[in-house]
CSV table of C-alpha atoms and ligand atoms in Angstrom, one decimal:
chain,number,residue,atom,x,y,z
D,1,MET,CA,181.3,212.9,250.2
D,2,SER,CA,179.9,213.3,246.4
D,3,LEU,CA,181.2,212.5,243.4
D,4,THR,CA,182.0,215.9,242.2
D,5,LEU,CA,184.5,216.3,240.2
D,6,SER,CA,188.0,218.9,240.1
D,7,ARG,CA,186.3,222.2,239.7
D,8,LYS,CA,189.2,223.1,237.5
D,9,ALA,CA,189.6,220.9,235.1
D,10,GLN,CA,186.2,220.9,234.0
D,11,ALA,CA,186.9,224.6,233.5
D,12,VAL,CA,189.2,223.5,231.1
D,13,LYS,CA,187.3,225.2,227.7
D,14,PRO,CA,187.2,222.3,224.9
D,15,SER,CA,189.2,223.7,221.5
D,16,SER,CA,186.4,225.6,219.5
D,17,THR,CA,188.9,224.0,216.2
D,18,LEU,CA,188.0,221.1,217.1
D,19,ALA,CA,184.7,221.2,215.7
D,20,ILE,CA,186.0,223.0,212.3
D,21,THR,CA,188.8,219.6,212.1
D,22,ALA,CA,186.4,217.1,213.1
D,23,LYS,CA,183.7,218.2,210.2
D,24,ALA,CA,186.6,218.0,208.1
D,25,LYS,CA,187.7,215.2,208.9
D,26,GLU,CA,183.6,213.8,208.2
D,27,LEU,CA,184.0,214.8,205.2
D,28,LYS,CA,186.8,213.1,204.4
D,29,ALA,CA,185.6,209.9,205.0
D,30,GLN,CA,183.2,210.5,202.8
D,31,GLY,CA,185.5,211.0,200.0
D,32,ILE,CA,184.5,214.2,199.4
D,33,ASP,CA,187.9,216.6,198.8
D,34,VAL,CA,188.4,219.0,201.6
D,35,VAL,CA,191.2,221.7,201.9
D,36,GLY,CA,192.4,222.0,205.4
D,37,PHE,CA,194.2,224.8,206.4
D,38,GLY,CA,193.6,224.4,209.6
D,39,ALA,CA,197.2,222.3,210.1
D,40,GLY,CA,199.3,223.2,212.9
D,41,GLU,CA,201.9,221.3,211.7
D,42,PRO,CA,204.2,221.0,208.5
D,43,ASP,CA,203.1,218.6,206.1
D,44,PHE,CA,207.1,217.4,205.4
D,45,ASP,CA,207.5,213.4,206.9
D,46,THR,CA,210.8,214.1,209.4
D,47,PRO,CA,213.8,214.2,208.0
D,48,GLU,CA,215.4,211.0,207.0
D,49,ASN,CA,218.4,211.3,209.1
D,50,ILE,CA,216.4,212.1,212.1
D,51,CYS,CA,214.7,209.0,211.4
D,52,ASN,CA,217.7,206.7,210.9
D,53,ALA,CA,219.1,207.7,214.7
D,54,ALA,CA,215.9,206.5,216.2
D,55,ILE,CA,216.3,203.2,214.3
D,56,SER,CA,220.0,203.5,215.2
D,57,ALA,CA,218.8,204.1,219.1
D,58,ILE,CA,216.4,201.2,218.7
D,59,ASN,CA,218.9,198.9,217.1
D,60,SER,CA,221.0,199.8,219.7
D,61,GLY,CA,218.8,199.3,222.8
D,62,PHE,CA,218.7,202.5,223.9
D,63,THR,CA,214.7,202.2,225.0
D,64,LYS,CA,215.2,202.1,228.7
D,65,TYR,CA,214.9,205.4,231.1
D,66,THR,CA,217.0,208.1,230.5
D,67,PRO,CA,217.2,210.9,233.5
D,68,ALA,CA,213.9,212.3,234.0
D,69,SER,CA,215.2,216.1,232.7
D,70,GLY,CA,216.7,214.2,229.1
D,71,THR,CA,220.0,213.2,228.6
D,72,ASN,CA,222.8,214.8,228.9
D,73,GLU,CA,224.1,214.5,225.3
D,74,LEU,CA,220.7,216.1,224.4
D,75,LYS,CA,220.7,218.8,226.4
D,76,GLN,CA,224.3,219.8,225.0
D,77,ALA,CA,223.3,219.2,221.9
D,78,VAL,CA,220.8,222.2,222.9
D,79,CYS,CA,223.1,224.0,225.0
D,80,ASN,CA,225.2,224.4,221.7
D,81,LYS,CA,221.8,225.6,219.2
D,82,PHE,CA,221.3,228.2,222.2
D,83,GLU,CA,225.1,229.7,221.6
D,84,LYS,CA,225.4,229.6,218.1
D,85,PHE,CA,221.6,230.5,216.6
D,86,ASN,CA,220.3,231.9,219.6
D,87,ASN,CA,222.9,234.3,221.4
D,88,ILE,CA,222.3,232.9,225.0
D,89,HIS,CA,224.9,231.2,227.2
D,90,TYR,CA,223.2,228.5,229.7
D,91,THR,CA,225.0,225.2,230.9
D,92,PRO,CA,223.2,222.0,230.7
D,93,ASP,CA,222.2,222.2,234.6
D,94,GLN,CA,220.1,225.0,232.9
D,95,ILE,CA,218.1,222.9,230.4
D,96,VAL,CA,215.1,220.7,230.6
D,97,ILE,CA,213.9,218.8,227.8
D,98,SER,CA,210.0,217.8,228.1
D,99,ASN,CA,207.4,216.2,226.2
D,100,GLY,CA,207.1,218.3,223.4
D,101,GLY,CA,206.8,222.5,224.1
D,102,LYS,CA,203.0,222.9,225.6
D,103,HIS,CA,204.9,220.3,228.1
D,104,SER,CA,207.6,222.3,228.9
D,105,LEU,CA,204.9,225.7,229.2
D,106,THR,CA,203.1,223.5,231.6
D,107,ASN,CA,206.4,223.3,233.6
D,108,VAL,CA,207.3,226.3,233.4
D,109,PHE,CA,203.9,227.8,235.2
D,110,GLN,CA,204.0,224.9,237.4
D,111,ALA,CA,207.0,226.1,238.3
D,112,ILE,CA,206.5,229.7,238.8
D,113,LEU,CA,203.2,230.5,239.5
D,114,ASN,CA,201.0,230.3,243.6
D,115,PRO,CA,197.4,230.4,243.3
D,116,GLY,CA,195.9,234.0,242.1
D,117,ASP,CA,199.5,234.9,240.2
D,118,GLU,CA,198.3,237.2,236.9
D,119,VAL,CA,200.1,236.0,234.2
D,120,ILE,CA,199.9,238.9,230.6
D,121,ILE,CA,198.8,237.3,227.5
D,122,PRO,CA,198.7,239.3,224.4
D,123,SER,CA,196.1,238.8,222.1
D,124,PRO,CA,196.1,237.2,219.8
D,125,TYR,CA,197.6,234.4,221.3
D,126,TRP,CA,197.7,230.5,220.9
D,127,LEU,CA,194.9,229.0,222.2
D,128,SER,CA,196.4,226.7,224.5
D,129,TYR,CA,198.4,229.6,227.5
D,130,PRO,CA,195.4,230.8,228.9
D,131,GLU,CA,194.5,227.0,230.1
D,132,ILE,CA,197.6,226.5,230.9
D,133,VAL,CA,197.9,229.0,232.9
D,134,MET,CA,194.7,228.0,234.9
D,135,LEU,CA,195.7,225.0,235.6
D,136,ALA,CA,198.6,225.9,237.1
D,137,ASP,CA,196.4,228.4,239.7
D,138,GLY,CA,197.0,231.4,237.5
D,139,GLU,CA,194.9,233.8,235.9
D,140,PRO,CA,195.1,235.1,232.4
D,141,VAL,CA,195.5,238.4,232.1
D,142,PHE,CA,194.8,239.4,228.4
D,143,VAL,CA,196.1,242.8,226.3
D,144,ARG,CA,195.1,243.1,222.8
D,145,GLY,CA,197.9,243.7,219.9
D,146,GLU,CA,196.4,245.8,217.5
D,147,GLN,CA,196.1,245.4,213.7
D,148,GLU,CA,197.8,249.5,213.0
D,149,ASN,CA,201.2,247.5,215.7
D,150,GLY,CA,200.8,244.8,213.6
D,151,TYR,CA,198.7,242.1,216.7
D,152,LYS,CA,201.7,243.6,218.9
D,153,VAL,CA,201.7,245.0,221.9
D,154,THR,CA,202.7,248.1,223.5
D,155,VAL,CA,205.0,248.0,226.6
D,156,GLU,CA,202.0,250.6,227.3
D,157,GLN,CA,199.2,248.6,226.7
D,158,LEU,CA,201.4,246.5,229.5
D,159,GLN,CA,202.4,248.6,231.8
D,160,ALA,CA,198.6,249.7,232.0
D,161,ALA,CA,197.6,245.5,232.7
D,162,THR,CA,200.5,245.0,235.1
D,163,THR,CA,199.4,245.0,239.0
D,164,GLU,CA,201.0,244.2,242.8
D,165,LYS,CA,200.0,240.4,241.9
D,166,THR,CA,201.6,240.4,237.8
D,167,LYS,CA,204.4,237.3,238.0
D,168,ALA,CA,205.4,237.1,234.1
D,169,LEU,CA,204.6,237.8,230.9
D,170,ILE,CA,204.3,235.7,227.5
D,171,LEU,CA,205.8,236.5,224.6
D,172,ASN,CA,205.6,234.3,221.4
D,173,SER,CA,207.8,235.9,218.6
D,174,PRO,CA,207.2,234.1,215.9
D,175,SER,CA,203.6,234.7,216.4
D,176,ASN,CA,201.2,231.7,215.9
D,177,PRO,CA,198.7,233.1,215.7
D,178,THR,CA,199.6,236.0,213.7
D,179,GLY,CA,203.1,235.4,211.2
D,180,MET,CA,204.6,238.2,213.4
D,181,ILE,CA,208.3,239.3,214.7
D,182,TYR,CA,209.0,241.4,217.8
D,183,SER,CA,212.2,243.8,216.7
D,184,GLU,CA,215.1,244.1,218.5
D,185,GLU,CA,214.1,247.9,219.1
D,186,GLU,CA,210.8,246.4,220.7
D,187,LEU,CA,212.3,243.5,222.2
D,188,LEU,CA,214.4,245.9,224.2
D,189,ALA,CA,211.9,248.0,225.5
D,190,ILE,CA,210.1,245.2,226.7
D,191,ALA,CA,212.9,244.1,228.8
D,192,ASP,CA,213.1,247.5,230.0
D,193,TYR,CA,209.4,246.6,230.8
D,194,VAL,CA,210.3,243.6,232.8
D,195,VAL,CA,213.2,244.1,234.7
D,196,LYS,CA,211.4,247.1,235.8
D,197,ASN,CA,208.9,245.8,237.4
D,198,ASP,CA,210.5,242.1,238.4
D,199,ILE,CA,208.6,239.8,236.1
D,200,TYR,CA,209.0,236.2,234.3
D,201,VAL,CA,209.0,236.7,230.8
D,202,VAL,CA,208.0,233.5,229.3
D,203,ALA,CA,209.8,233.0,225.5
D,204,ASP,CA,208.1,231.1,223.5
D,205,GLU,CA,210.1,230.8,220.8
D,206,MET,CA,208.9,227.4,218.8
D,207,TYR,CA,209.3,228.9,215.3
D,208,GLU,CA,212.6,231.0,215.8
D,209,TYR,CA,214.3,229.0,212.3
D,210,LEU,CA,210.8,229.8,210.2
D,211,VAL,CA,211.7,233.4,209.3
D,212,TYR,CA,211.2,234.7,206.1
D,213,ASP,CA,212.6,237.5,203.6
D,214,GLY,CA,215.5,238.5,205.8
D,215,ASN,CA,213.8,238.8,209.0
D,216,ARG,CA,215.5,237.7,211.9
D,217,HIS,CA,214.8,236.3,214.7
D,218,ILE,CA,215.6,237.3,218.1
D,219,SER,CA,215.9,235.9,221.8
D,220,ILE,CA,215.5,238.3,224.5
D,221,ALA,CA,216.8,236.3,226.6
D,222,SER,CA,220.4,237.8,224.3
D,223,LEU,CA,219.7,241.1,224.8
D,224,ASN,CA,221.6,241.4,228.6
D,225,GLU,CA,222.0,240.1,232.0
D,226,GLU,CA,218.9,241.4,233.8
D,227,ILE,CA,217.1,240.2,231.1
D,228,TYR,CA,218.2,236.6,230.7
D,229,LYS,CA,218.0,236.6,234.7
D,230,ARG,CA,214.2,236.6,234.9
D,231,THR,CA,213.4,235.1,230.9
D,232,ILE,CA,212.3,231.0,230.3
D,233,THR,CA,213.4,230.7,226.8
D,234,VAL,CA,211.0,227.2,225.4
D,235,SER,CA,211.6,226.0,222.5
D,236,GLY,CA,211.4,222.5,220.6
D,237,LEU,CA,211.8,220.7,217.8
D,238,ALA,CA,207.7,220.1,216.7
D,239,LYS,CA,207.8,222.8,214.0
D,240,THR,CA,211.3,223.2,212.7
D,241,TYR,CA,212.1,219.3,211.9
D,242,ALA,CA,208.5,218.2,211.5
D,243,MET,CA,208.5,216.1,214.4
D,244,THR,CA,205.0,217.0,216.2
D,245,GLY,CA,204.7,213.1,216.6
D,246,TRP,CA,207.8,212.0,218.0
D,247,ARG,CA,207.3,214.9,221.3
D,248,ILE,CA,210.5,216.5,222.1
D,249,GLY,CA,210.3,220.5,223.7
D,250,TYR,CA,213.3,221.8,226.0
D,251,THR,CA,213.7,225.1,228.5
D,252,GLY,CA,216.6,227.1,229.2
D,253,SER,CA,216.1,229.2,232.6
D,254,SER,CA,217.6,229.9,235.2
D,255,VAL,CA,219.4,226.3,237.2
D,256,GLU,CA,216.7,227.0,240.5
D,257,ILE,CA,213.7,227.0,237.9
D,258,ALA,CA,215.0,224.3,235.9
D,259,LYS,CA,215.4,222.6,239.0
D,260,LEU,CA,212.0,222.4,240.1
D,261,MET,CA,210.8,221.3,236.3
D,262,SER,CA,213.1,218.4,237.4
D,263,GLY,CA,211.8,217.8,240.3
D,264,ILE,CA,208.0,218.6,238.8
D,265,GLN,CA,208.6,216.2,235.7
D,266,SER,CA,209.9,213.3,237.0
D,267,HIS,CA,207.0,212.2,239.2
D,268,GLN,CA,204.0,213.8,236.1
D,269,THR,CA,206.2,212.0,232.8
D,270,SER,CA,209.2,211.0,233.8
D,271,ASN,CA,211.8,211.0,231.3
D,272,PRO,CA,210.6,211.9,227.4
D,273,ASN,CA,211.2,209.3,225.1
D,274,SER,CA,214.6,208.2,225.0
D,275,ILE,CA,214.3,207.2,221.0
D,276,ALA,CA,213.1,210.6,219.7
D,277,GLN,CA,215.6,212.2,222.9
D,278,LYS,CA,218.4,209.9,220.1
D,279,ALA,CA,216.8,211.2,217.3
D,280,ALA,CA,216.3,214.9,218.5
D,281,VAL,CA,220.3,215.2,218.9
D,282,GLU,CA,220.4,214.5,214.9
D,283,ALA,CA,217.8,216.8,213.8
D,284,LEU,CA,220.1,219.7,216.3
D,285,THR,CA,223.5,218.7,215.4
D,286,GLY,CA,223.2,216.6,211.8
D,287,ASP,CA,222.7,217.7,208.5
D,288,GLN,CA,220.6,220.7,208.1
D,289,SER,CA,219.4,220.9,204.9
D,290,SER,CA,216.5,219.4,205.0
D,291,MET,CA,215.1,221.6,207.5
D,292,GLU,CA,216.1,224.7,205.2
D,293,MET,CA,214.7,222.9,202.4
D,294,MET,CA,211.8,223.5,204.1
D,295,VAL,CA,211.7,226.6,205.6
D,296,ARG,CA,212.7,227.5,201.9
D,297,GLU,CA,209.4,226.4,200.4
D,298,PHE,CA,207.7,227.5,203.6
D,299,ASP,CA,208.3,230.8,201.6
D,300,ALA,CA,207.0,230.3,199.0
D,301,ARG,CA,203.8,229.3,199.7
D,302,ARG,CA,203.5,232.3,202.4
D,303,LYS,CA,204.2,234.7,199.2
D,304,TYR,CA,201.5,233.2,197.0
D,305,MET,CA,199.0,233.3,199.8
D,306,HIS,CA,200.0,236.3,200.8
D,307,GLU,CA,199.1,237.7,197.5
D,308,LYS,CA,196.0,236.3,196.9
D,309,ILE,CA,194.7,237.6,199.5
D,310,SER,CA,195.6,240.8,199.2
D,311,SER,CA,193.5,240.2,195.6
D,312,MET,CA,190.6,239.4,197.1
D,313,HIS,CA,187.5,241.0,198.2
D,314,HIS,CA,186.4,241.5,201.7
D,315,ILE,CA,189.5,240.0,203.3
D,316,SER,CA,192.8,241.0,203.8
D,317,ALA,CA,195.8,240.2,205.9
D,318,LYS,CA,199.2,241.5,206.6
D,319,GLU,CA,202.1,239.7,205.3
D,320,PRO,CA,203.4,237.5,208.4
D,321,TYR,CA,207.2,237.0,208.2
D,322,GLY,CA,207.2,233.9,210.2
D,323,ALA,CA,205.9,230.7,211.5
D,324,PHE,CA,203.3,229.4,208.5
D,325,TYR,CA,200.5,231.0,208.9
D,326,VAL,CA,198.4,233.5,207.7
D,327,PHE,CA,195.9,235.6,210.1
D,328,ALA,CA,193.2,237.7,208.0
D,329,ASP,CA,190.8,239.4,209.0
D,330,ILE,CA,186.9,239.7,208.2
D,331,SER,CA,185.8,241.7,210.1
D,332,LYS,CA,183.9,243.1,206.8
D,333,THR,CA,182.2,240.0,205.9
D,334,LEU,CA,180.7,239.8,209.5
D,335,GLU,CA,178.0,242.7,208.3
D,336,MET,CA,177.1,241.2,205.4
D,337,SER,CA,175.1,238.2,204.4
D,338,TYR,CA,175.3,234.6,202.9
D,339,LYS,CA,172.2,233.0,201.5
D,340,GLY,CA,170.0,235.9,203.0
D,341,LYS,CA,170.9,235.6,206.6
D,342,LYS,CA,173.8,237.6,207.8
D,343,ILE,CA,178.0,236.1,208.9
D,344,GLU,CA,177.9,238.1,212.3
D,345,THR,CA,180.9,235.8,214.0
D,346,SER,CA,183.6,234.1,212.4
D,347,ALA,CA,182.7,230.1,213.9
D,348,GLU,CA,179.8,230.7,211.5
D,349,PHE,CA,181.9,232.0,208.7
D,350,ALA,CA,184.1,229.0,209.0
D,351,ARG,CA,181.0,226.7,209.4
D,352,ILE,CA,179.5,228.3,205.9
D,353,LEU,CA,182.7,227.4,203.9
D,354,ILE,CA,183.4,224.3,205.4
D,355,GLU,CA,180.3,222.4,205.2
D,356,ASP,CA,179.1,224.6,201.1
D,357,TYR,CA,182.7,225.1,199.6
D,358,ASN,CA,184.6,222.1,201.6
D,359,VAL,CA,187.1,224.7,202.8
D,360,ALA,CA,188.4,224.3,207.0
D,361,VAL,CA,189.8,227.5,208.8
D,362,ILE,CA,189.8,228.0,212.0
D,363,PRO,CA,188.7,230.9,213.4
D,364,CYS,CA,190.3,232.9,216.0
D,365,THR,CA,187.8,233.5,218.4
D,366,ASP,CA,189.4,231.2,220.8
D,367,PHE,CA,192.4,233.0,220.4
D,368,GLY,CA,191.3,236.3,221.4
D,369,TYR,CA,190.3,237.6,217.7
D,370,ASP,CA,187.0,237.0,217.5
D,371,ASP,CA,186.6,238.9,213.8
D,372,HIS,CA,189.9,237.1,211.7
D,373,ILE,CA,190.3,233.5,211.3
D,374,ARG,CA,193.9,231.7,210.4
D,375,LEU,CA,195.1,229.8,207.5
D,376,SER,CA,198.0,227.2,207.8
D,377,TYR,CA,200.8,227.2,204.8
D,378,ALA,CA,201.6,223.9,205.8
D,379,ILE,CA,200.0,222.4,202.6
D,380,SER,CA,201.1,222.1,199.3
D,381,ILE,CA,200.5,225.1,197.2
D,382,GLU,CA,198.4,223.4,194.6
D,383,GLN,CA,195.6,222.6,197.9
D,384,ILE,CA,196.4,226.8,198.9
D,385,GLU,CA,195.1,227.7,195.2
D,386,GLU,CA,192.5,225.3,195.1
D,387,GLY,CA,191.2,226.4,198.8
D,388,LEU,CA,192.1,229.6,198.0
D,389,SER,CA,189.5,229.7,195.2
D,390,ARG,CA,186.7,228.4,196.8
D,391,ILE,CA,187.2,230.7,199.5
D,392,GLU,CA,186.7,233.5,196.8
D,393,LYS,CA,183.6,232.0,195.3
D,394,PHE,CA,182.1,232.0,198.8
D,395,LEU,CA,183.5,235.7,199.5
D,396,MET,CA,181.4,236.9,195.6
D,397,GLU,CA,178.2,235.1,196.8
D,398,LEU,CA,178.6,237.9,199.9
D,399,LYS,CA,175.9,240.5,200.0
V,1,PLP,C1,203.1,224.2,218.2
V,1,PLP,C2,203.1,225.5,219.3
V,1,PLP,C3,204.0,224.8,220.8
V,1,PLP,C4,204.4,223.4,221.1
V,1,PLP,O1,204.5,222.7,220.8
V,1,PLP,P1,204.7,220.7,221.0
V,1,PLP,O2,204.2,220.2,219.7
V,1,PLP,O3,204.0,221.1,222.4
V,1,PLP,O4,206.4,220.8,221.1
V,1,PLP,C5,204.2,225.8,221.4
V,1,PLP,N1,204.1,227.2,221.3
V,1,PLP,C6,203.4,227.6,220.1
V,1,PLP,C7,203.0,229.1,219.8
V,1,PLP,C8,203.4,226.3,219.2
V,1,PLP,O5,202.7,227.0,217.4
């Protein structure tokens, strides 16, 4: 016997973004005016009608266990949303409500993976994917989305990375961190690849409503019957309705997979919070005007931010069409020096910005793309203006 700990748990990588966030908090606590581009959540408050639904739930005693996979009322509301917005037909027995989208993803991989199964993750990727896959005994396989292709992967690349052990592909559109969206044509090609190789596709559609400039979000499961059978569609309320703290996410899948996930969830967490489920019903079925207002505001900030960055030296970014991030290429600066010292990594770039200019940005090493940073526009336009002008000053110091 010995007091060794779980190797799997110890292999979990603490997020590098935390270091920057901690530094930003420390500076703020000292009364320093920090501009934070790190935010991965909307700056808006949860809309009032949604909060009121939660208050009513409490006042009416809706505070007990619900079915482990969520209430029938919420599952039905999710089905209606899938039907109307995504053009996908699911019945309530195909829906599992979980404690946030991240929990939904965790359930998915626990339900489909056996030890050693490979999961293809296009990079840049949301930093939790590899960890979630490894915690479910899977092996991440990374495929790099090239800048020239809008950071998206091609079917040729996917096919080259596919082996006997490939079990699933993760598809995140609109993407965190790039803000890119896969077109219908691209999705059709990916669907063909998935069906031909007989694997699953886990479609993370968390940002499906945050789409701008006449672009359209298309759900891969809506394309045809064959891809529908192999897709697990994951979404949630956090980003769309400014409900990050409420923790409600959901999946649409085959009944068979939904049953496995409900079983796992029934032992691991039981039902998601009953009050938050009532609030989620209101979010999905009630007045949508607050959400539409948030989308318009994000769009205005997005345009401002992209134009401003495009006018700056040594940094560039493709125009994002979805989510609330600008993915900026800082590769030129990594060859340059600040106060006589070469910068070299995006982590160092971010460290200088927070320490000398009080601006927090996310270095994308843990997103699988070292020479880029992620800037969130889930902050006010005034903050964006101030933060970008500080970054501009920093860039002018580079030799
Ligand atoms: C925020 C996010 C999620 C999960 O959000 P929850 O807060 O767990 O609902 C999932 N995928 C991506 C890409 C995200 O950015």
